[in-house]
Tab-separated table of C-alpha atoms in Angstrom:
chain	number	residue	atom	x	y	z
Z	19	MET	CA	0.000	0.000	0.000
Z	20	ASN	CA	1.348	3.441	-0.892
Z	21	THR	CA	1.193	5.335	2.387
Z	22	ALA	CA	1.724	8.654	0.612
Z	23	GLY	CA	-1.282	8.203	-1.622
Z	24	HIS	CA	-3.769	6.706	0.818
Z	25	SER	CA	-3.339	8.705	3.979
Z	26	LYS	CA	-6.559	9.941	5.537
Z	27	ALA	CA	-7.506	13.412	4.356
Z	28	THR	CA	-7.060	16.084	7.019
Z	29	ALA	CA	-7.249	19.851	7.037
Z	30	PRO	CA	-3.886	21.028	5.652
Z	31	ARG	CA	-1.683	23.082	7.936
Z	32	GLY	CA	1.340	23.520	5.727
Z	33	LEU	CA	3.876	21.395	3.922
Z	34	GLU	CA	3.075	17.695	4.354
Z	35	LEU	CA	6.103	15.516	3.600
Z	36	THR	CA	5.191	11.834	3.687
Z	37	PRO	CA	7.342	8.679	3.796
Z	38	PHE	CA	7.354	6.397	0.761
Z	39	ARG	CA	9.023	3.139	-0.288
Z	40	GLY	CA	11.887	4.241	-2.468
Z	41	LEU	CA	12.636	2.337	-5.667
Z	42	ARG	CA	16.410	2.126	-6.104
Z	43	TYR	CA	19.008	0.505	-8.330
Z	44	ASP	CA	20.544	-2.735	-7.053
Z	45	PRO	CA	24.304	-1.936	-7.113
Z	46	ASP	CA	25.041	-5.576	-8.019
Z	47	ARG	CA	22.915	-5.354	-11.180
Z	48	VAL	CA	24.474	-2.232	-12.732
Z	49	GLY	CA	27.998	-1.180	-13.683
Z	50	SER	CA	28.051	1.556	-11.048
Z	51	LEU	CA	25.552	3.862	-9.398
Z	52	ALA	CA	27.259	6.848	-11.003
Z	53	ALA	CA	26.823	5.323	-14.467
Z	54	VAL	CA	23.039	5.007	-14.096
Z	55	THR	CA	22.429	8.562	-12.866
Z	56	SER	CA	21.601	11.605	-14.952
Z	57	PRO	CA	20.992	15.313	-14.508
Z	58	PRO	CA	17.278	16.258	-14.498
Z	59	TYR	CA	15.582	15.699	-17.853
Z	60	ASP	CA	15.599	19.379	-18.841
Z	61	VAL	CA	19.315	19.826	-18.142
Z	62	VAL	CA	20.453	17.045	-20.460
Z	63	VAL	CA	21.821	18.604	-23.645
Z	64	ARG	CA	20.333	16.688	-26.545
Z	65	PRO	CA	21.380	14.768	-28.512
Z	66	ASP	CA	25.030	14.789	-27.354
Z	67	GLY	CA	24.419	14.459	-23.635
Z	68	LEU	CA	21.551	12.025	-24.113
Z	69	HIS	CA	23.623	9.609	-26.150
Z	70	HIS	CA	26.559	9.952	-23.765
Z	71	LEU	CA	24.356	8.931	-20.847
Z	72	GLN	CA	22.791	6.069	-22.790
Z	73	SER	CA	26.243	4.665	-23.512
Z	74	ALA	CA	27.379	5.025	-19.877
Z	75	ASP	CA	25.255	2.037	-18.806
Z	76	PRO	CA	22.379	0.169	-20.477
Z	77	HIS	CA	20.284	0.892	-17.372
Z	78	ASN	CA	20.909	4.641	-17.180
Z	79	ILE	CA	17.867	6.497	-15.837
Z	80	VAL	CA	17.825	8.655	-18.977
Z	81	ARG	CA	16.096	5.742	-20.732
Z	82	LEU	CA	13.134	6.401	-18.445
Z	83	ILE	CA	13.120	10.201	-18.201
Z	84	LEU	CA	14.030	10.845	-21.868
Z	85	PRO	CA	13.007	7.758	-23.862
Z	86	GLU	CA	13.714	7.840	-27.580
Z	87	ALA	CA	11.192	6.753	-30.219
Z	88	ALA	CA	9.531	8.144	-33.329
Z	89	ALA	CA	6.313	9.315	-31.655
Z	90	PRO	CA	5.449	10.526	-28.141
Z	91	GLU	CA	3.114	7.581	-27.517
Z	92	GLU	CA	5.887	5.163	-28.457
Z	93	ARG	CA	8.383	6.955	-26.204
Z	94	ASN	CA	6.110	6.770	-23.183
Z	95	ALA	CA	5.159	3.144	-23.826
Z	96	GLN	CA	8.845	2.332	-24.154
Z	97	ALA	CA	9.641	3.989	-20.820
Z	98	ALA	CA	6.806	2.122	-19.116
Z	99	GLU	CA	7.969	-1.209	-20.530
Z	100	THR	CA	11.592	-0.475	-19.581
Z	101	LEU	CA	10.578	0.335	-16.014
Z	102	ARG	CA	8.436	-2.794	-15.800
Z	103	ARG	CA	11.280	-4.947	-17.107
Z	104	TRP	CA	13.915	-3.449	-14.805
Z	105	ARG	CA	11.680	-4.046	-11.800
Z	106	ALA	CA	10.944	-7.632	-12.879
Z	107	GLU	CA	14.661	-8.298	-13.391
Z	108	GLY	CA	15.594	-6.791	-10.034
Z	109	VAL	CA	17.582	-3.944	-11.543
Z	110	LEU	CA	15.321	-1.600	-9.575
Z	111	THR	CA	14.129	-2.873	-6.196
Z	112	PRO	CA	11.905	-1.288	-3.524
Z	113	ASP	CA	13.197	-0.518	-0.073
Z	114	PRO	CA	11.655	-2.714	2.643
Z	115	GLU	CA	9.683	0.004	4.457
Z	116	PRO	CA	8.467	3.549	3.866
Z	117	GLY	CA	10.750	6.370	4.871
Z	118	LEU	CA	12.142	9.760	4.055
Z	119	TYR	CA	15.699	10.115	2.741
Z	120	VAL	CA	18.425	12.492	3.804
Z	121	TYR	CA	20.379	13.419	0.668
Z	122	GLU	CA	23.807	15.053	0.565
Z	123	GLN	CA	25.791	16.549	-2.323
Z	124	ARG	CA	29.395	17.724	-1.997
Z	125	ASP	CA	32.052	18.809	-4.475
Z	126	GLY	CA	35.710	19.817	-4.415
Z	127	ASP	CA	34.932	23.537	-4.397
Z	128	GLY	CA	33.501	23.620	-0.895
Z	129	LEU	CA	29.889	23.023	-1.833
Z	130	GLU	CA	27.850	21.022	0.687
Z	131	GLN	CA	24.104	20.655	0.427
Z	132	ARG	CA	21.798	18.463	2.468
Z	133	GLY	CA	18.062	18.040	2.331
Z	134	VAL	CA	15.199	15.585	2.732
Z	135	ILE	CA	13.546	13.598	-0.072
Z	136	GLY	CA	9.923	12.623	0.420
Z	137	ALA	CA	6.437	12.548	-1.085
Z	138	LEU	CA	4.947	16.031	-0.700
Z	139	ARG	CA	1.205	16.634	-0.694
Z	140	VAL	CA	0.297	18.446	-3.905
Z	141	SER	CA	-1.337	21.717	-2.873
Z	142	GLU	CA	-3.343	24.323	-4.743
Z	143	PRO	CA	-1.865	27.740	-5.583
Z	144	ASP	CA	-4.339	29.531	-3.300
Z	145	GLU	CA	-2.891	27.649	-0.308
Z	146	HIS	CA	0.392	29.549	-0.812
Z	147	LEU	CA	2.415	26.551	0.344
Z	148	VAL	CA	4.493	25.795	-2.747
Z	149	LEU	CA	5.483	29.019	-4.481
Z	150	PRO	CA	6.408	29.004	-8.167
Z	151	HIS	CA	8.609	31.768	-9.507
Z	152	GLU	CA	8.469	30.965	-13.226
Z	153	ASP	CA	5.801	30.405	-15.825
Z	154	VAL	CA	5.549	27.021	-17.517
Z	155	MET	CA	5.149	25.877	-21.106
Z	156	PRO	CA	1.928	23.865	-21.573
Z	157	HIS	CA	3.430	21.440	-24.094
Z	158	ILE	CA	6.149	20.408	-21.621
Z	159	VAL	CA	3.596	19.876	-18.838
Z	160	ALA	CA	1.555	17.730	-21.216
Z	161	ASP	CA	4.649	15.741	-22.205
Z	162	ARG	CA	5.684	15.088	-18.579
Z	163	ALA	CA	2.106	14.170	-17.647
Z	164	ASP	CA	1.929	11.602	-20.445
Z	165	LEU	CA	5.207	10.070	-19.259
Z	166	MET	CA	4.110	9.932	-15.607
Z	167	ARG	CA	0.763	8.390	-16.543
Z	168	ALA	CA	2.469	5.736	-18.663
Z	169	THR	CA	5.059	4.796	-16.030
Z	170	SER	CA	2.849	5.442	-12.974
Z	171	ALA	CA	5.944	6.786	-11.249
Z	172	ASN	CA	7.749	9.912	-10.109
Z	173	LEU	CA	11.074	9.268	-11.807
Z	174	GLU	CA	13.070	12.188	-10.378
Z	175	PRO	CA	12.601	14.583	-7.455
Z	176	LEU	CA	11.863	18.289	-7.785
Z	177	LEU	CA	14.123	20.717	-5.904
Z	178	LEU	CA	12.192	22.843	-3.382
Z	179	THR	CA	13.597	25.188	-0.754
Z	180	TYR	CA	12.396	26.534	2.560
Z	181	ARG	CA	13.894	29.056	4.974
Z	182	GLY	CA	14.637	27.268	8.199
Z	183	ASP	CA	14.664	29.015	11.580
Z	184	ASP	CA	14.345	28.094	15.260
Z	185	THR	CA	11.147	26.200	14.500
Z	186	THR	CA	13.039	23.727	12.278
Z	187	ALA	CA	15.948	23.080	14.641
Z	188	GLY	CA	14.833	19.497	15.215
Z	189	THR	CA	14.841	18.729	11.494
Z	190	ALA	CA	18.230	20.381	11.051
Z	191	GLY	CA	19.685	18.373	13.918
Z	192	LEU	CA	18.223	15.135	12.595
Z	193	ILE	CA	19.731	15.768	9.150
Z	194	GLU	CA	23.184	16.408	10.649
Z	195	ARG	CA	23.060	13.339	12.918
Z	196	THR	CA	21.872	11.150	10.068
Z	197	ALA	CA	24.726	12.346	7.846
Z	198	GLY	CA	27.168	11.085	10.478
Z	199	ARG	CA	26.061	7.483	9.958
Z	200	PRO	CA	27.135	5.070	7.204
Z	201	PRO	CA	25.011	5.887	4.121
Z	202	LEU	CA	22.570	3.675	2.302
Z	203	LEU	CA	24.420	4.541	-0.911
Z	204	ALA	CA	27.347	6.693	-1.949
Z	205	THR	CA	28.635	7.533	-5.404
Z	206	THR	CA	30.591	10.202	-7.263
Z	207	THR	CA	29.231	11.346	-10.614
Z	208	GLU	CA	31.467	12.374	-13.502
Z	209	ASP	CA	31.056	16.060	-12.661
Z	210	GLY	CA	32.958	15.403	-9.429
Z	211	VAL	CA	29.949	15.708	-7.123
Z	212	HIS	CA	29.767	13.197	-4.260
Z	213	HIS	CA	26.275	11.910	-3.471
Z	214	ARG	CA	25.157	10.119	-0.303
Z	215	LEU	CA	21.707	8.920	0.761
Z	216	TRP	CA	20.355	7.756	4.137
Z	217	PRO	CA	16.906	6.401	5.046
Z	218	VAL	CA	14.894	7.912	7.904
Z	219	THR	CA	12.330	5.360	9.059
Z	220	ASP	CA	12.052	5.747	12.838
Z	221	PRO	CA	8.664	7.176	13.885
Z	222	ALA	CA	10.159	9.818	16.176
Z	223	GLY	CA	12.375	11.276	13.448
Z	224	LEU	CA	9.569	11.218	10.905
Z	225	ALA	CA	7.280	12.991	13.369
Z	226	VAL	CA	9.834	15.770	13.954
Z	227	ILE	CA	10.142	16.469	10.224
Z	228	ARG	CA	6.374	16.277	9.675
Z	229	ASP	CA	5.513	18.620	12.526
Z	230	GLU	CA	8.203	21.219	11.833
Z	231	LEU	CA	7.678	21.476	8.079
Z	232	SER	CA	3.929	21.851	8.534
Z	233	ALA	CA	4.499	25.467	9.580
Z	234	HIS	CA	6.494	26.414	6.466
Z	235	GLN	CA	6.077	27.142	2.777
Z	236	ALA	CA	8.446	26.186	-0.022
Z	237	LEU	CA	9.824	27.853	-3.127
Z	238	ILE	CA	10.175	25.807	-6.308
Z	239	ALA	CA	13.858	26.061	-7.138
Z	240	ASP	CA	13.839	23.518	-9.960
Z	241	GLY	CA	10.921	21.572	-11.381
Z	242	HIS	CA	8.142	24.027	-12.240
Z	243	HIS	CA	6.904	21.864	-15.109
Z	244	ARG	CA	6.925	18.711	-13.003
Z	245	TRP	CA	5.059	20.469	-10.165
Z	246	ALA	CA	2.458	21.643	-12.686
Z	247	THR	CA	2.338	18.035	-13.892
Z	248	TYR	CA	1.768	16.789	-10.331
Z	249	ARG	CA	-1.139	19.235	-10.013
Z	250	ARG	CA	-2.658	18.131	-13.319
Z	251	LEU	CA	-2.425	14.430	-12.482
Z	252	ARG	CA	-3.794	14.901	-8.980
Z	253	ALA	CA	-6.812	16.694	-10.459
Z	254	GLU	CA	-7.397	13.750	-12.812
Z	255	HIS	CA	-7.567	11.151	-10.019
Z	256	PRO	CA	-10.194	11.146	-7.250
Z	257	SER	CA	-8.648	11.646	-3.842
Z	258	PRO	CA	-7.309	9.836	-1.937
Z	259	SER	CA	-4.880	8.380	-4.455
Z	260	PRO	CA	-1.101	8.066	-4.894
Z	261	TRP	CA	-1.325	11.093	-7.213
Z	262	ASP	CA	-2.095	13.294	-4.193
Z	263	HIS	CA	1.672	13.422	-3.577
Z	264	GLY	CA	4.780	14.062	-5.663
Z	265	LEU	CA	8.469	13.319	-5.175
Z	266	VAL	CA	10.547	16.290	-3.968
Z	267	LEU	CA	13.842	17.217	-2.349
Z	268	LEU	CA	13.426	19.918	0.314
Z	269	VAL	CA	16.512	21.997	1.179
Z	270	ASP	CA	16.801	24.561	3.965
Z	271	THR	CA	18.564	27.451	2.227
Z	272	ALA	CA	19.149	29.242	5.519
Z	273	ARG	CA	21.673	26.464	6.216
Z	274	TYR	CA	22.545	25.456	2.647
Z	275	PRO	CA	22.250	28.398	0.224
Z	276	LEU	CA	21.720	27.308	-3.357
Z	277	ARG	CA	23.771	28.474	-6.277
Z	278	VAL	CA	21.753	30.446	-8.802
Z	279	ARG	CA	22.806	30.310	-12.434
Z	280	ALA	CA	21.219	31.628	-15.597
Z	281	ILE	CA	19.549	29.577	-18.324
Z	282	HIS	CA	20.676	30.638	-21.763
Z	283	ARG	CA	18.710	30.873	-25.022
Z	284	LEU	CA	19.623	29.499	-28.422
Z	285	LEU	CA	17.638	31.182	-31.195
Z	286	HIS	CA	17.311	28.851	-34.157
Z	287	GLY	CA	17.273	30.404	-37.588
Z	288	LEU	CA	18.331	33.877	-36.440
Z	289	PRO	CA	21.957	34.534	-37.534
Z	290	VAL	CA	23.850	36.707	-35.087
Z	291	ALA	CA	24.582	39.312	-37.778
Z	292	ARG	CA	20.861	39.833	-38.352
Z	293	ALA	CA	20.173	39.901	-34.609
Z	294	LEU	CA	22.804	42.608	-34.124
Z	295	ARG	CA	21.544	44.751	-37.006
Z	296	ALA	CA	18.072	44.787	-35.468
Z	297	LEU	CA	19.502	46.220	-32.232
Z	298	ASP	CA	20.895	49.327	-33.905
Z	299	GLY	CA	19.575	52.414	-32.152
Z	300	PHE	CA	17.910	50.420	-29.371
Z	301	PHE	CA	20.856	48.996	-27.388
Z	302	ARG	CA	24.565	49.635	-27.033
Z	303	VAL	CA	26.513	46.827	-28.713
Z	304	ARG	CA	30.237	46.166	-28.178
Z	305	ARG	CA	32.242	43.421	-29.872
Z	306	LEU	CA	34.474	41.370	-27.549
Z	307	ASP	CA	37.225	39.284	-29.137
Z	308	VAL	CA	38.010	37.444	-25.901
Z	309	PRO	CA	37.579	33.896	-24.543
Z	310	LEU	CA	34.251	32.862	-23.023
Z	311	PRO	CA	35.261	33.337	-19.349
Z	312	LYS	CA	36.363	36.952	-19.960
Z	313	ALA	CA	33.222	37.638	-21.964
Z	314	MET	CA	31.099	36.363	-19.060
Z	315	ASP	CA	33.054	38.601	-16.689
Z	316	ALA	CA	32.225	41.571	-18.917
Z	317	LEU	CA	28.554	40.544	-18.878
Z	318	ALA	CA	28.562	40.389	-15.061
Z	319	GLU	CA	30.102	43.855	-14.846
Z	320	ALA	CA	27.581	45.343	-17.266
Z	321	ALA	CA	24.685	43.616	-15.455
Z	322	GLU	CA	25.494	45.547	-12.275
Z	323	GLU	CA	24.278	48.717	-13.992
Z	324	GLY	CA	21.207	47.427	-15.818
Z	325	ASN	CA	19.965	44.958	-18.401
Z	326	ALA	CA	22.770	43.216	-20.278
Z	327	PHE	CA	23.099	40.231	-22.599
Z	328	LEU	CA	25.931	38.470	-24.392
Z	329	LEU	CA	25.348	37.366	-27.988
Z	330	THR	CA	27.421	35.052	-30.108
Z	331	GLY	CA	27.030	32.970	-33.249
Z	332	ASP	CA	28.945	31.811	-36.289
Z	333	ASP	CA	31.141	34.930	-36.406
Z	334	GLY	CA	33.240	33.577	-33.519
Z	335	ALA	CA	33.046	36.764	-31.449
Z	336	PHE	CA	31.031	37.840	-28.421
Z	337	HIS	CA	28.829	40.917	-28.505
Z	338	LEU	CA	27.932	42.670	-25.251
Z	339	VAL	CA	24.457	44.186	-25.477
Z	340	ASP	CA	23.403	46.664	-22.772
Z	341	ARG	CA	21.922	50.115	-22.064
Z	342	PRO	CA	18.498	49.629	-23.667
Z	343	ASP	CA	16.630	52.687	-24.887
Z	344	PRO	CA	14.267	53.698	-22.030
Z	345	ALA	CA	11.567	54.678	-24.511
Z	346	LEU	CA	11.724	51.189	-26.028
Z	347	LEU	CA	11.308	49.603	-22.585
Z	348	ASP	CA	8.376	51.889	-21.762
Z	349	ARG	CA	6.725	50.838	-24.993
Z	350	THR	CA	7.293	47.088	-24.720
Z	351	VAL	CA	7.489	45.993	-21.062
Z	352	PRO	CA	4.105	45.480	-19.341
Z	353	VAL	CA	3.403	48.033	-16.617
Z	354	ASP	CA	1.073	45.895	-14.481
Z	355	ARG	CA	3.880	44.161	-12.572
Z	356	PRO	CA	6.293	45.225	-9.792
Z	357	GLU	CA	9.416	47.161	-10.741
Z	358	ALA	CA	11.586	44.177	-9.726
Z	359	TRP	CA	9.827	42.111	-12.407
Z	360	ARG	CA	9.867	44.845	-15.072
Z	361	THR	CA	13.643	45.230	-14.793
Z	362	LEU	CA	14.544	41.543	-14.935
Z	363	ASP	CA	16.846	40.599	-17.801
Z	364	ALA	CA	14.481	37.757	-18.701
Z	365	THR	CA	11.540	40.186	-18.843
Z	366	VAL	CA	13.394	42.564	-21.163
Z	367	LEU	CA	14.638	39.671	-23.282
Z	368	HIS	CA	11.167	38.224	-23.840
Z	369	ALA	CA	8.973	41.329	-23.851
Z	370	THR	CA	11.343	43.622	-25.724
Z	371	LEU	CA	13.895	41.650	-27.731
Z	372	LEU	CA	12.058	38.468	-28.660
Z	373	ASP	CA	8.541	39.892	-29.035
Z	374	HIS	CA	9.260	43.301	-30.580
Z	375	VAL	CA	12.814	43.618	-31.895
Z	376	TRP	CA	13.573	40.149	-33.224
Z	377	ARG	CA	9.976	38.851	-33.443
Z	378	VAL	CA	10.992	35.316	-32.482
Z	379	PRO	CA	8.121	33.094	-31.249
Z	380	ASP	CA	8.730	31.420	-27.897
Z	381	ASP	CA	8.306	27.818	-28.998
Z	382	PRO	CA	10.683	24.842	-29.405
Z	383	ALA	CA	10.989	25.359	-33.152
Z	384	HIS	CA	12.544	28.778	-32.584
Z	385	ILE	CA	14.131	28.767	-29.096
Z	386	ALA	CA	16.090	26.194	-27.102
Z	387	TYR	CA	16.772	26.696	-23.387
Z	388	ILE	CA	20.220	25.431	-22.382
Z	389	HIS	CA	21.811	25.452	-18.922
Z	390	ASP	CA	25.413	24.876	-19.978
Z	391	THR	CA	27.121	28.074	-21.186
Z	392	ALA	CA	29.804	26.445	-23.341
Z	393	ALA	CA	27.277	24.102	-24.943
Z	394	THR	CA	25.060	27.056	-25.885
Z	395	VAL	CA	28.006	28.833	-27.520
Z	396	ASP	CA	29.126	25.699	-29.382
Z	397	LYS	CA	25.666	24.996	-30.746
Z	398	ALA	CA	25.165	28.568	-31.954
Z	399	ARG	CA	28.510	28.615	-33.730
Z	400	ARG	CA	27.947	25.193	-35.265
Z	401	ASP	CA	24.313	25.658	-36.288
Z	402	GLY	CA	24.360	29.333	-37.274
Z	403	GLY	CA	21.823	30.557	-34.751
Z	404	THR	CA	22.247	33.187	-32.046
Z	405	ALA	CA	23.174	32.340	-28.479
Z	406	VAL	CA	21.830	34.777	-25.887
Z	407	LEU	CA	23.861	34.333	-22.705
Z	408	MET	CA	22.254	35.568	-19.493
Z	409	HIS	CA	23.480	36.770	-16.094
Z	410	PRO	CA	21.837	35.087	-13.080
Z	411	VAL	CA	19.297	36.852	-10.889
Z	412	HIS	CA	19.729	36.910	-7.090
Z	413	GLU	CA	17.765	34.396	-4.994
Z	414	ASP	CA	16.271	37.095	-2.748
Z	415	VAL	CA	14.670	38.746	-5.802
Z	416	VAL	CA	13.226	35.397	-6.873
Z	417	ARG	CA	11.808	34.634	-3.440
Z	418	GLU	CA	10.297	38.080	-2.926
Z	419	LEU	CA	8.529	38.018	-6.309
Z	420	ALA	CA	7.227	34.522	-5.554
Z	421	ARG	CA	5.833	35.698	-2.220
Z	422	GLN	CA	3.995	38.468	-4.073
Z	423	GLY	CA	2.506	35.865	-6.392
Z	424	VAL	CA	4.446	37.244	-9.377
Z	425	THR	CA	5.991	34.685	-11.718
Z	426	MET	CA	9.109	35.388	-13.739
Z	427	PRO	CA	9.415	34.566	-17.440
Z	428	ARG	CA	9.937	30.831	-17.848
Z	429	LYS	CA	13.460	29.477	-17.583
Z	430	SER	CA	14.686	32.612	-15.823
Z	431	THR	CA	16.878	30.831	-13.291
Z	432	SER	CA	18.781	27.624	-12.678
Z	433	PHE	CA	19.105	26.766	-9.002
Z	434	GLY	CA	21.612	24.141	-7.971
Z	435	PRO	CA	23.064	21.810	-7.268
Z	436	LYS	CA	20.152	19.836	-8.624
Z	437	PRO	CA	19.468	16.345	-7.280
Z	438	ALA	CA	20.837	13.574	-9.436
Z	439	SER	CA	18.130	11.559	-11.177
Z	440	GLY	CA	18.342	7.826	-10.583
Z	441	LEU	CA	19.268	7.637	-6.903
Z	442	VAL	CA	15.716	7.065	-5.673
Z	443	LEU	CA	12.410	6.799	-7.578
Z	444	ARG	CA	8.803	6.654	-6.390
Z	445	ALA	CA	6.588	3.996	-7.965
Z	446	LEU	CA	2.938	4.757	-7.278
Z	447	ASP	CA	1.988	1.094	-6.796
Z	448	LEU	CA	4.276	0.612	-3.792
């Protein structure tokens, strides 16, 4: 019986994180745990990264989260059959009892992040418990929903954050004590990040986490489309059901601040020369014949004084674009939002540049969203499109807008480190 899906309905007080029976890889049935993990589905650079992960191990989780076939129905059916087969063969096996999981990520640069993985009750927006900060694209929500329906599983956790204080001291202490014990699993992925996972199954520990989190709200750091998918699927299934909950990682950013990076844009079919010509008279444009790291430094410096973007394409140079014409912004940026939203780089990019200057539709045929800076540059120079490199927004701006109920343009931020996909799954029939 899935305890997350069939708990008795009660009046919600706040975040409700519920134990579940994790579905995990049997280390004896795969080459290595590192070889079967993947970044979240929307971080994988396709097709290069997808094929690299597929070749790492025949059981890599990417075969479930990004199945390949000619049609969407075939892809989802393939993922469902693959999951069924791996479970039947013992490649993926359920843990013996429901629990939460303490999850730790560490790297060689001093990063340490710890949080709790569990099944979170899917709440409605008017409850103000799980705060989005970005808009979503309906076709991606539909795609993820089709995959989740087919597999009847949450294949990878969302990344949510909360601001801990004195009222969450018990949870913080439990996380630290748990991390001092031998882990359930430990692995190091090829990016150099060390991952460790511990189960929390004792009733007293579970009660501490449940009671303390019930007084808090969470910000979606990564996984807006999957949270929207959780909400859609919960609405489709009469409650109580396993769809009432969704798999998440909750991190206390008062103790473990996240890194915030930008998500870049690749504009298909718009050569950089044409993009630059269209900016004449509207923005200041400066050519930079420097390596990528120095160009990004110049972007960061320009961003301190206002909106700034870095463009590159098949000409091999970087072009720093800043100082937009105030009259252009007044004419193109909506005025019914807070000033913090109106001055976001992502707002100016979408409302001013894409909609009015370049007239590029925001759909997959025209724009790709890529997290990796070097990959965005390489693809633009190889394919002849225009890469628009962004500077990250500060977390406090994101959180404050979310509290006001104001969403940023989609793919405005990339919080990290993101949880590795493949360490623990949630099958809805367990």
